[in-house]
C-alpha cells in the first residue's frame, strides 16, 4: 500500500473512531463489550445546533428549489415514510437520468465519519452540497440556487436571523440542512435499552440472535461499536446491479460516473461493476469495496447493499451464510466473508436481533414552504 493510501485509510479510520467514541452511551457490565448503546450525536464546533437553524434546515430539506430543475428536494431521495431513503434498488435520479447507487437512510447519519457508500464526503454539510449539485442527483448550480433563495422573503429573514447575512448564502444552507439531519437519530431501540441494562428489552429469540451476532455468525467483526459499523471498507462479493443489463439510461449513468470520477480508458471500456472505494485513492486494492453501513433502522430501509441487490433482512443473512457472492472484483473480496453454517432457526434468531436495532418509525409532516416574491429595490 502506498504512503498516500495509508494516509487516506488512516484518516477514514480516525474519523470513524472519533464519531463512535462520541456516540457511545453507558453500557451495562454484562453486555457484549464490542457493542454499545447509542449516545448523543457529535455536533461540530463550527456548526452548533439552534432551534432556528434546525427549523430552517427542515424547510430546506423539503424544498425542491435547491436543485437544478426546482423539483428535486433532499426528501425526493430520502422519504420519511420509506425509512428516510428511497425504496428501490437504485436511488431516484435527476429527471432524464437515473442514479447508480442505493440511497442510504438519513437516520443516524450524524454519527458517520464519512458519508456516501465510498466515503466521499467528510461531513453532513459536505454531503448536502454534493447531493444537491451531483449530476445524477440534484444537478444544481451555485448561483442559481442562491438566487432562488434570495427571492424568498421568509428565507432572507430566516438566514439573517440564523447566520447574520443580508441575503442567503448557499454554504449556510448546507449547514442548516446538516443541523436538521443531526436531529434524526434513534437512541431508544430495544437493543439500546437492553445494552443499558433492561433484560426485558429483548425477547429470547433476539438474545439468541445477539449471541450469534457476536459469536458464530461473526457479524460484530465489522458491525461493532454504538453505530454497529467499524466504518471500514470491504468487498463482499455483492453482484452487480442488474439494471445495467437492460436499462440504457442506467448504462449511460454508469459510464458517466466511471468517466467523471477518473477511470482509466481500460476501466471505462471494460468494467461491468461499480469500483466503489477505488475512486478515493485510485488504488486497485480497493476495487469493489464499500463502507460498512450501520445496521440501525434497517427494518425500514430495504432493499440492501450499495446497489440494492438484496431484498430483505432474511436475504441479507442468507447472503452472508452462503459466504457472500461473486462480482468482478474477486481479488479484493474480504477474507472475513466465508460460509457460516447457520441453520434455519439460527438465521431466524439473527433476523430477530437485527430487527431489535430499529425502534418506532421516525415520521413527520412536510413543512409549509414560503413563497417567492420580488426583491426590494435598492435604496440610495
PDB file of C-alpha atoms in Angstrom, residues 34-253:
ATOM      1  CA  UNK A  34     -17.751  -4.877  21.268  1.00  0.00           C
ATOM      2  CA  UNK A  35     -21.219  -3.294  21.124  1.00  0.00           C
ATOM      3  CA  UNK A  36     -22.736  -0.273  22.848  1.00  0.00           C
ATOM      4  CA  UNK A  37     -25.915   1.794  23.087  1.00  0.00           C
ATOM      5  CA  UNK A  38     -26.051   4.963  21.061  1.00  0.00           C
ATOM      6  CA  UNK A  39     -25.440   8.271  22.817  1.00  0.00           C
ATOM      7  CA  UNK A  40     -25.934  11.828  21.642  1.00  0.00           C
ATOM      8  CA  UNK A  41     -24.675  12.666  18.139  1.00  0.00           C
ATOM      9  CA  UNK A  42     -21.462  14.641  17.712  1.00  0.00           C
ATOM     10  CA  UNK A  43     -22.036  18.317  16.901  1.00  0.00           C
ATOM     11  CA  UNK A  44     -19.248  20.162  15.030  1.00  0.00           C
ATOM     12  CA  UNK A  45     -17.925  23.249  16.786  1.00  0.00           C
ATOM     13  CA  UNK A  46     -18.269  25.331  13.637  1.00  0.00           C
ATOM     14  CA  UNK A  47     -21.961  24.485  13.188  1.00  0.00           C
ATOM     15  CA  UNK A  48     -23.675  24.465  16.589  1.00  0.00           C
ATOM     16  CA  UNK A  49     -27.322  23.464  16.877  1.00  0.00           C
ATOM     17  CA  UNK A  50     -30.024  26.079  17.444  1.00  0.00           C
ATOM     18  CA  UNK A  51     -33.798  25.649  17.152  1.00  0.00           C
ATOM     19  CA  UNK A  52     -33.951  28.351  14.484  1.00  0.00           C
ATOM     20  CA  UNK A  53     -31.212  26.729  12.408  1.00  0.00           C
ATOM     21  CA  UNK A  54     -32.832  23.298  12.695  1.00  0.00           C
ATOM     22  CA  UNK A  55     -36.198  24.657  11.577  1.00  0.00           C
ATOM     23  CA  UNK A  56     -34.595  26.403   8.600  1.00  0.00           C
ATOM     24  CA  UNK A  57     -32.764  23.198   7.708  1.00  0.00           C
ATOM     25  CA  UNK A  58     -36.001  21.230   7.869  1.00  0.00           C
ATOM     26  CA  UNK A  59     -37.620  23.626   5.400  1.00  0.00           C
ATOM     27  CA  UNK A  60     -34.650  23.456   3.048  1.00  0.00           C
ATOM     28  CA  UNK A  61     -34.537  19.640   3.259  1.00  0.00           C
ATOM     29  CA  UNK A  62     -38.038  19.509   1.805  1.00  0.00           C
ATOM     30  CA  UNK A  63     -37.639  22.471  -0.584  1.00  0.00           C
ATOM     31  CA  UNK A  64     -37.190  21.495  -4.259  1.00  0.00           C
ATOM     32  CA  UNK A  65     -35.694  24.895  -5.088  1.00  0.00           C
ATOM     33  CA  UNK A  66     -32.300  23.551  -4.013  1.00  0.00           C
ATOM     34  CA  UNK A  67     -31.964  21.524  -7.207  1.00  0.00           C
ATOM     35  CA  UNK A  68     -31.294  22.171 -10.860  1.00  0.00           C
ATOM     36  CA  UNK A  69     -34.869  21.918 -12.092  1.00  0.00           C
ATOM     37  CA  UNK A  70     -36.502  23.200  -8.914  1.00  0.00           C
ATOM     38  CA  UNK A  71     -38.255  19.882  -8.314  1.00  0.00           C
ATOM     39  CA  UNK A  72     -35.725  17.616  -6.538  1.00  0.00           C
ATOM     40  CA  UNK A  73     -35.524  18.280  -2.785  1.00  0.00           C
ATOM     41  CA  UNK A  74     -33.398  16.181  -0.434  1.00  0.00           C
ATOM     42  CA  UNK A  75     -36.621  14.411   0.521  1.00  0.00           C
ATOM     43  CA  UNK A  76     -37.068  13.114  -3.033  1.00  0.00           C
ATOM     44  CA  UNK A  77     -34.374  10.513  -2.353  1.00  0.00           C
ATOM     45  CA  UNK A  78     -34.818  10.375   1.442  1.00  0.00           C
ATOM     46  CA  UNK A  79     -38.538   9.862   2.004  1.00  0.00           C
ATOM     47  CA  UNK A  80     -39.633   9.927   5.654  1.00  0.00           C
ATOM     48  CA  UNK A  81     -42.335   7.309   5.094  1.00  0.00           C
ATOM     49  CA  UNK A  82     -39.845   4.989   3.369  1.00  0.00           C
ATOM     50  CA  UNK A  83     -37.121   4.890   6.013  1.00  0.00           C
ATOM     51  CA  UNK A  84     -35.674   8.272   5.024  1.00  0.00           C
ATOM     52  CA  UNK A  85     -34.169   6.633   1.964  1.00  0.00           C
ATOM     53  CA  UNK A  86     -35.501   5.595  -1.464  1.00  0.00           C
ATOM     54  CA  UNK A  87     -37.473   2.316  -1.622  1.00  0.00           C
ATOM     55  CA  UNK A  88     -35.821   0.853  -4.710  1.00  0.00           C
ATOM     56  CA  UNK A  89     -32.514  -0.750  -5.621  1.00  0.00           C
ATOM     57  CA  UNK A  90     -31.117   2.477  -7.032  1.00  0.00           C
ATOM     58  CA  UNK A  91     -31.963   5.952  -5.797  1.00  0.00           C
ATOM     59  CA  UNK A  92     -34.148   8.357  -7.735  1.00  0.00           C
ATOM     60  CA  UNK A  93     -32.185  10.125 -10.456  1.00  0.00           C
ATOM     61  CA  UNK A  94     -32.370  13.674 -11.759  1.00  0.00           C
ATOM     62  CA  UNK A  95     -35.049  13.882 -14.495  1.00  0.00           C
ATOM     63  CA  UNK A  96     -33.617  12.461 -17.713  1.00  0.00           C
ATOM     64  CA  UNK A  97     -31.148  10.282 -15.802  1.00  0.00           C
ATOM     65  CA  UNK A  98     -31.144   7.526 -13.217  1.00  0.00           C
ATOM     66  CA  UNK A  99     -28.867   7.225 -10.216  1.00  0.00           C
ATOM     67  CA  UNK A 100     -26.281   4.442  -9.853  1.00  0.00           C
ATOM     68  CA  UNK A 101     -26.232   3.594  -6.137  1.00  0.00           C
ATOM     69  CA  UNK A 102     -28.725   2.760  -3.418  1.00  0.00           C
ATOM     70  CA  UNK A 103     -29.923   5.691  -1.322  1.00  0.00           C
ATOM     71  CA  UNK A 104     -28.893   5.383   2.310  1.00  0.00           C
ATOM     72  CA  UNK A 105     -31.110   6.452   5.197  1.00  0.00           C
ATOM     73  CA  UNK A 106     -30.525   9.832   6.801  1.00  0.00           C
ATOM     74  CA  UNK A 107     -31.462   8.408  10.213  1.00  0.00           C
ATOM     75  CA  UNK A 108     -28.331   8.256  12.416  1.00  0.00           C
ATOM     76  CA  UNK A 109     -26.175   9.675   9.614  1.00  0.00           C
ATOM     77  CA  UNK A 110     -24.953  12.237  12.161  1.00  0.00           C
ATOM     78  CA  UNK A 111     -22.593   9.615  13.621  1.00  0.00           C
ATOM     79  CA  UNK A 112     -20.674   8.697  10.458  1.00  0.00           C
ATOM     80  CA  UNK A 113     -17.112   9.885   9.994  1.00  0.00           C
ATOM     81  CA  UNK A 114     -17.566   9.847   6.208  1.00  0.00           C
ATOM     82  CA  UNK A 115     -20.724   9.950   4.120  1.00  0.00           C
ATOM     83  CA  UNK A 116     -21.798   8.130   0.942  1.00  0.00           C
ATOM     84  CA  UNK A 117     -21.003   4.500   0.149  1.00  0.00           C
ATOM     85  CA  UNK A 118     -17.402   5.224  -0.778  1.00  0.00           C
ATOM     86  CA  UNK A 119     -16.780   7.848   1.914  1.00  0.00           C
ATOM     87  CA  UNK A 120     -16.504  10.767  -0.489  1.00  0.00           C
ATOM     88  CA  UNK A 121     -17.884  13.419   1.911  1.00  0.00           C
ATOM     89  CA  UNK A 122     -16.432  14.099   5.347  1.00  0.00           C
ATOM     90  CA  UNK A 123     -19.465  15.781   6.905  1.00  0.00           C
ATOM     91  CA  UNK A 124     -23.214  16.148   6.577  1.00  0.00           C
ATOM     92  CA  UNK A 125     -22.597  19.694   5.349  1.00  0.00           C
ATOM     93  CA  UNK A 126     -20.424  18.377   2.504  1.00  0.00           C
ATOM     94  CA  UNK A 127     -22.882  15.561   1.805  1.00  0.00           C
ATOM     95  CA  UNK A 128     -25.774  18.002   1.376  1.00  0.00           C
ATOM     96  CA  UNK A 129     -23.733  20.068  -1.070  1.00  0.00           C
ATOM     97  CA  UNK A 130     -22.621  17.034  -3.067  1.00  0.00           C
ATOM     98  CA  UNK A 131     -26.137  15.627  -3.338  1.00  0.00           C
ATOM     99  CA  UNK A 132     -27.738  18.920  -4.373  1.00  0.00           C
ATOM    100  CA  UNK A 133     -25.091  19.502  -7.033  1.00  0.00           C
ATOM    101  CA  UNK A 134     -24.465  15.928  -8.191  1.00  0.00           C
ATOM    102  CA  UNK A 135     -25.113  15.456 -11.898  1.00  0.00           C
ATOM    103  CA  UNK A 136     -27.435  12.468 -11.452  1.00  0.00           C
ATOM    104  CA  UNK A 137     -28.942  13.740  -8.189  1.00  0.00           C
ATOM    105  CA  UNK A 138     -29.811  17.424  -7.633  1.00  0.00           C
ATOM    106  CA  UNK A 139     -27.791  18.808 -10.550  1.00  0.00           C
ATOM    107  CA  UNK A 140     -27.862  22.343  -9.112  1.00  0.00           C
ATOM    108  CA  UNK A 141     -25.614  25.335  -9.835  1.00  0.00           C
ATOM    109  CA  UNK A 142     -24.460  27.584  -7.004  1.00  0.00           C
ATOM    110  CA  UNK A 143     -25.510  30.955  -8.420  1.00  0.00           C
ATOM    111  CA  UNK A 144     -28.934  29.700  -9.484  1.00  0.00           C
ATOM    112  CA  UNK A 145     -29.692  28.047  -6.140  1.00  0.00           C
ATOM    113  CA  UNK A 146     -28.551  31.061  -4.164  1.00  0.00           C
ATOM    114  CA  UNK A 147     -30.586  33.423  -6.342  1.00  0.00           C
ATOM    115  CA  UNK A 148     -33.743  31.369  -5.770  1.00  0.00           C
ATOM    116  CA  UNK A 149     -33.294  31.627  -2.010  1.00  0.00           C
ATOM    117  CA  UNK A 150     -32.827  35.390  -2.298  1.00  0.00           C
ATOM    118  CA  UNK A 151     -36.220  35.721  -3.983  1.00  0.00           C
ATOM    119  CA  UNK A 152     -37.981  34.249  -0.934  1.00  0.00           C
ATOM    120  CA  UNK A 153     -38.592  36.976   1.701  1.00  0.00           C
ATOM    121  CA  UNK A 154     -39.033  34.468   4.532  1.00  0.00           C
ATOM    122  CA  UNK A 155     -35.711  32.822   3.710  1.00  0.00           C
ATOM    123  CA  UNK A 156     -33.975  36.197   3.682  1.00  0.00           C
ATOM    124  CA  UNK A 157     -35.330  36.839   7.160  1.00  0.00           C
ATOM    125  CA  UNK A 158     -34.506  33.386   8.471  1.00  0.00           C
ATOM    126  CA  UNK A 159     -30.946  33.330   7.075  1.00  0.00           C
ATOM    127  CA  UNK A 160     -30.319  36.785   8.534  1.00  0.00           C
ATOM    128  CA  UNK A 161     -31.648  35.676  11.919  1.00  0.00           C
ATOM    129  CA  UNK A 162     -29.610  32.438  11.978  1.00  0.00           C
ATOM    130  CA  UNK A 163     -26.426  33.425  10.156  1.00  0.00           C
ATOM    131  CA  UNK A 164     -26.434  37.236  10.192  1.00  0.00           C
ATOM    132  CA  UNK A 165     -26.199  37.719   6.421  1.00  0.00           C
ATOM    133  CA  UNK A 166     -28.245  40.184   4.378  1.00  0.00           C
ATOM    134  CA  UNK A 167     -29.004  37.528   1.779  1.00  0.00           C
ATOM    135  CA  UNK A 168     -28.989  33.717   1.966  1.00  0.00           C
ATOM    136  CA  UNK A 169     -25.636  32.057   1.347  1.00  0.00           C
ATOM    137  CA  UNK A 170     -25.529  28.561  -0.069  1.00  0.00           C
ATOM    138  CA  UNK A 171     -22.861  27.382   2.364  1.00  0.00           C
ATOM    139  CA  UNK A 172     -25.180  28.326   5.197  1.00  0.00           C
ATOM    140  CA  UNK A 173     -27.988  26.343   3.567  1.00  0.00           C
ATOM    141  CA  UNK A 174     -25.882  23.176   3.770  1.00  0.00           C
ATOM    142  CA  UNK A 175     -25.103  23.953   7.420  1.00  0.00           C
ATOM    143  CA  UNK A 176     -28.807  24.322   8.206  1.00  0.00           C
ATOM    144  CA  UNK A 177     -29.742  21.082   6.425  1.00  0.00           C
ATOM    145  CA  UNK A 178     -26.974  19.250   8.309  1.00  0.00           C
ATOM    146  CA  UNK A 179     -28.264  20.672  11.609  1.00  0.00           C
ATOM    147  CA  UNK A 180     -31.734  19.306  10.829  1.00  0.00           C
ATOM    148  CA  UNK A 181     -30.339  15.910   9.838  1.00  0.00           C
ATOM    149  CA  UNK A 182     -28.490  15.684  13.165  1.00  0.00           C
ATOM    150  CA  UNK A 183     -31.883  15.602  14.883  1.00  0.00           C
ATOM    151  CA  UNK A 184     -32.860  12.418  13.001  1.00  0.00           C
ATOM    152  CA  UNK A 185     -31.341   9.976  15.472  1.00  0.00           C
ATOM    153  CA  UNK A 186     -32.740   6.956  17.279  1.00  0.00           C
ATOM    154  CA  UNK A 187     -31.168   6.042  20.615  1.00  0.00           C
ATOM    155  CA  UNK A 188     -34.050   4.150  22.264  1.00  0.00           C
ATOM    156  CA  UNK A 189     -34.287   0.925  20.278  1.00  0.00           C
ATOM    157  CA  UNK A 190     -34.887  -2.390  22.097  1.00  0.00           C
ATOM    158  CA  UNK A 191     -31.174  -3.099  21.576  1.00  0.00           C
ATOM    159  CA  UNK A 192     -30.142   0.213  23.197  1.00  0.00           C
ATOM    160  CA  UNK A 193     -32.408  -0.395  26.176  1.00  0.00           C
ATOM    161  CA  UNK A 194     -31.023  -3.914  26.585  1.00  0.00           C
ATOM    162  CA  UNK A 195     -27.438  -2.676  26.407  1.00  0.00           C
ATOM    163  CA  UNK A 196     -28.233  -0.168  29.147  1.00  0.00           C
ATOM    164  CA  UNK A 197     -29.393  -2.976  31.422  1.00  0.00           C
ATOM    165  CA  UNK A 198     -33.051  -3.704  30.654  1.00  0.00           C
ATOM    166  CA  UNK A 199     -33.112  -7.512  30.366  1.00  0.00           C
ATOM    167  CA  UNK A 200     -36.717  -7.496  29.167  1.00  0.00           C
ATOM    168  CA  UNK A 201     -35.995  -5.200  26.198  1.00  0.00           C
ATOM    169  CA  UNK A 202     -35.061  -8.195  24.002  1.00  0.00           C
ATOM    170  CA  UNK A 203     -37.064 -11.386  23.707  1.00  0.00           C
ATOM    171  CA  UNK A 204     -35.417 -14.811  23.840  1.00  0.00           C
ATOM    172  CA  UNK A 205     -35.040 -15.116  20.051  1.00  0.00           C
ATOM    173  CA  UNK A 206     -33.359 -11.703  19.901  1.00  0.00           C
ATOM    174  CA  UNK A 207     -30.991 -12.640  22.723  1.00  0.00           C
ATOM    175  CA  UNK A 208     -30.041 -15.813  20.876  1.00  0.00           C
ATOM    176  CA  UNK A 209     -29.547 -13.697  17.761  1.00  0.00           C
ATOM    177  CA  UNK A 210     -27.267 -11.336  19.678  1.00  0.00           C
ATOM    178  CA  UNK A 211     -25.158 -14.289  20.780  1.00  0.00           C
ATOM    179  CA  UNK A 212     -24.893 -15.422  17.157  1.00  0.00           C
ATOM    180  CA  UNK A 213     -24.136 -11.863  16.034  1.00  0.00           C
ATOM    181  CA  UNK A 214     -21.122 -11.624  18.328  1.00  0.00           C
ATOM    182  CA  UNK A 215     -20.189 -15.299  18.038  1.00  0.00           C
ATOM    183  CA  UNK A 216     -20.805 -17.931  15.380  1.00  0.00           C
ATOM    184  CA  UNK A 217     -22.044 -15.547  12.678  1.00  0.00           C
ATOM    185  CA  UNK A 218     -19.123 -13.158  13.214  1.00  0.00           C
ATOM    186  CA  UNK A 219     -21.185 -10.075  12.338  1.00  0.00           C
ATOM    187  CA  UNK A 220     -19.556  -7.930  15.015  1.00  0.00           C
ATOM    188  CA  UNK A 221     -16.166  -8.230  13.325  1.00  0.00           C
ATOM    189  CA  UNK A 222     -17.331  -5.334  11.143  1.00  0.00           C
ATOM    190  CA  UNK A 223     -20.652  -4.260  12.659  1.00  0.00           C
ATOM    191  CA  UNK A 224     -19.479  -3.138  16.075  1.00  0.00           C
ATOM    192  CA  UNK A 225     -19.486  -0.141  18.384  1.00  0.00           C
ATOM    193  CA  UNK A 226     -22.505   2.019  19.090  1.00  0.00           C
ATOM    194  CA  UNK A 227     -23.291   2.623  15.421  1.00  0.00           C
ATOM    195  CA  UNK A 228     -22.913  -1.078  14.547  1.00  0.00           C
ATOM    196  CA  UNK A 229     -20.197  -0.374  11.988  1.00  0.00           C
ATOM    197  CA  UNK A 230     -16.430  -0.083  12.083  1.00  0.00           C
ATOM    198  CA  UNK A 231     -16.738   2.328   9.127  1.00  0.00           C
ATOM    199  CA  UNK A 232     -14.134   0.417   7.145  1.00  0.00           C
ATOM    200  CA  UNK A 233     -14.354  -0.704   3.508  1.00  0.00           C
ATOM    201  CA  UNK A 234     -14.851  -4.234   2.185  1.00  0.00           C
ATOM    202  CA  UNK A 235     -15.794  -6.141  -0.949  1.00  0.00           C
ATOM    203  CA  UNK A 236     -18.444  -8.713  -0.013  1.00  0.00           C
ATOM    204  CA  UNK A 237     -18.964 -10.093  -3.486  1.00  0.00           C
ATOM    205  CA  UNK A 238     -22.303  -8.323  -3.939  1.00  0.00           C
ATOM    206  CA  UNK A 239     -23.408  -8.989  -7.536  1.00  0.00           C
ATOM    207  CA  UNK A 240     -23.571  -6.058  -9.979  1.00  0.00           C
ATOM    208  CA  UNK A 241     -26.747  -4.018 -10.297  1.00  0.00           C
ATOM    209  CA  UNK A 242     -28.973  -5.956 -12.684  1.00  0.00           C
ATOM    210  CA  UNK A 243     -30.481  -2.793 -14.164  1.00  0.00           C
ATOM    211  CA  UNK A 244     -27.313  -2.225 -16.151  1.00  0.00           C
ATOM    212  CA  UNK A 245     -28.209  -5.249 -18.272  1.00  0.00           C
ATOM    213  CA  UNK A 246     -31.458  -3.813 -19.657  1.00  0.00           C
ATOM    214  CA  UNK A 247     -31.747  -0.104 -18.844  1.00  0.00           C
ATOM    215  CA  UNK A 248     -29.966   2.061 -21.425  1.00  0.00           C
ATOM    216  CA  UNK A 249     -30.148   5.201 -19.272  1.00  0.00           C
ATOM    217  CA  UNK A 250     -28.677   3.309 -16.318  1.00  0.00           C
ATOM    218  CA  UNK A 251     -25.843   2.173 -18.573  1.00  0.00           C
ATOM    219  CA  UNK A 252     -25.179   5.780 -19.581  1.00  0.00           C
ATOM    220  CA  UNK A 253     -25.128   6.858 -15.924  1.00  0.00           C
TER     221      UNK A 253
END
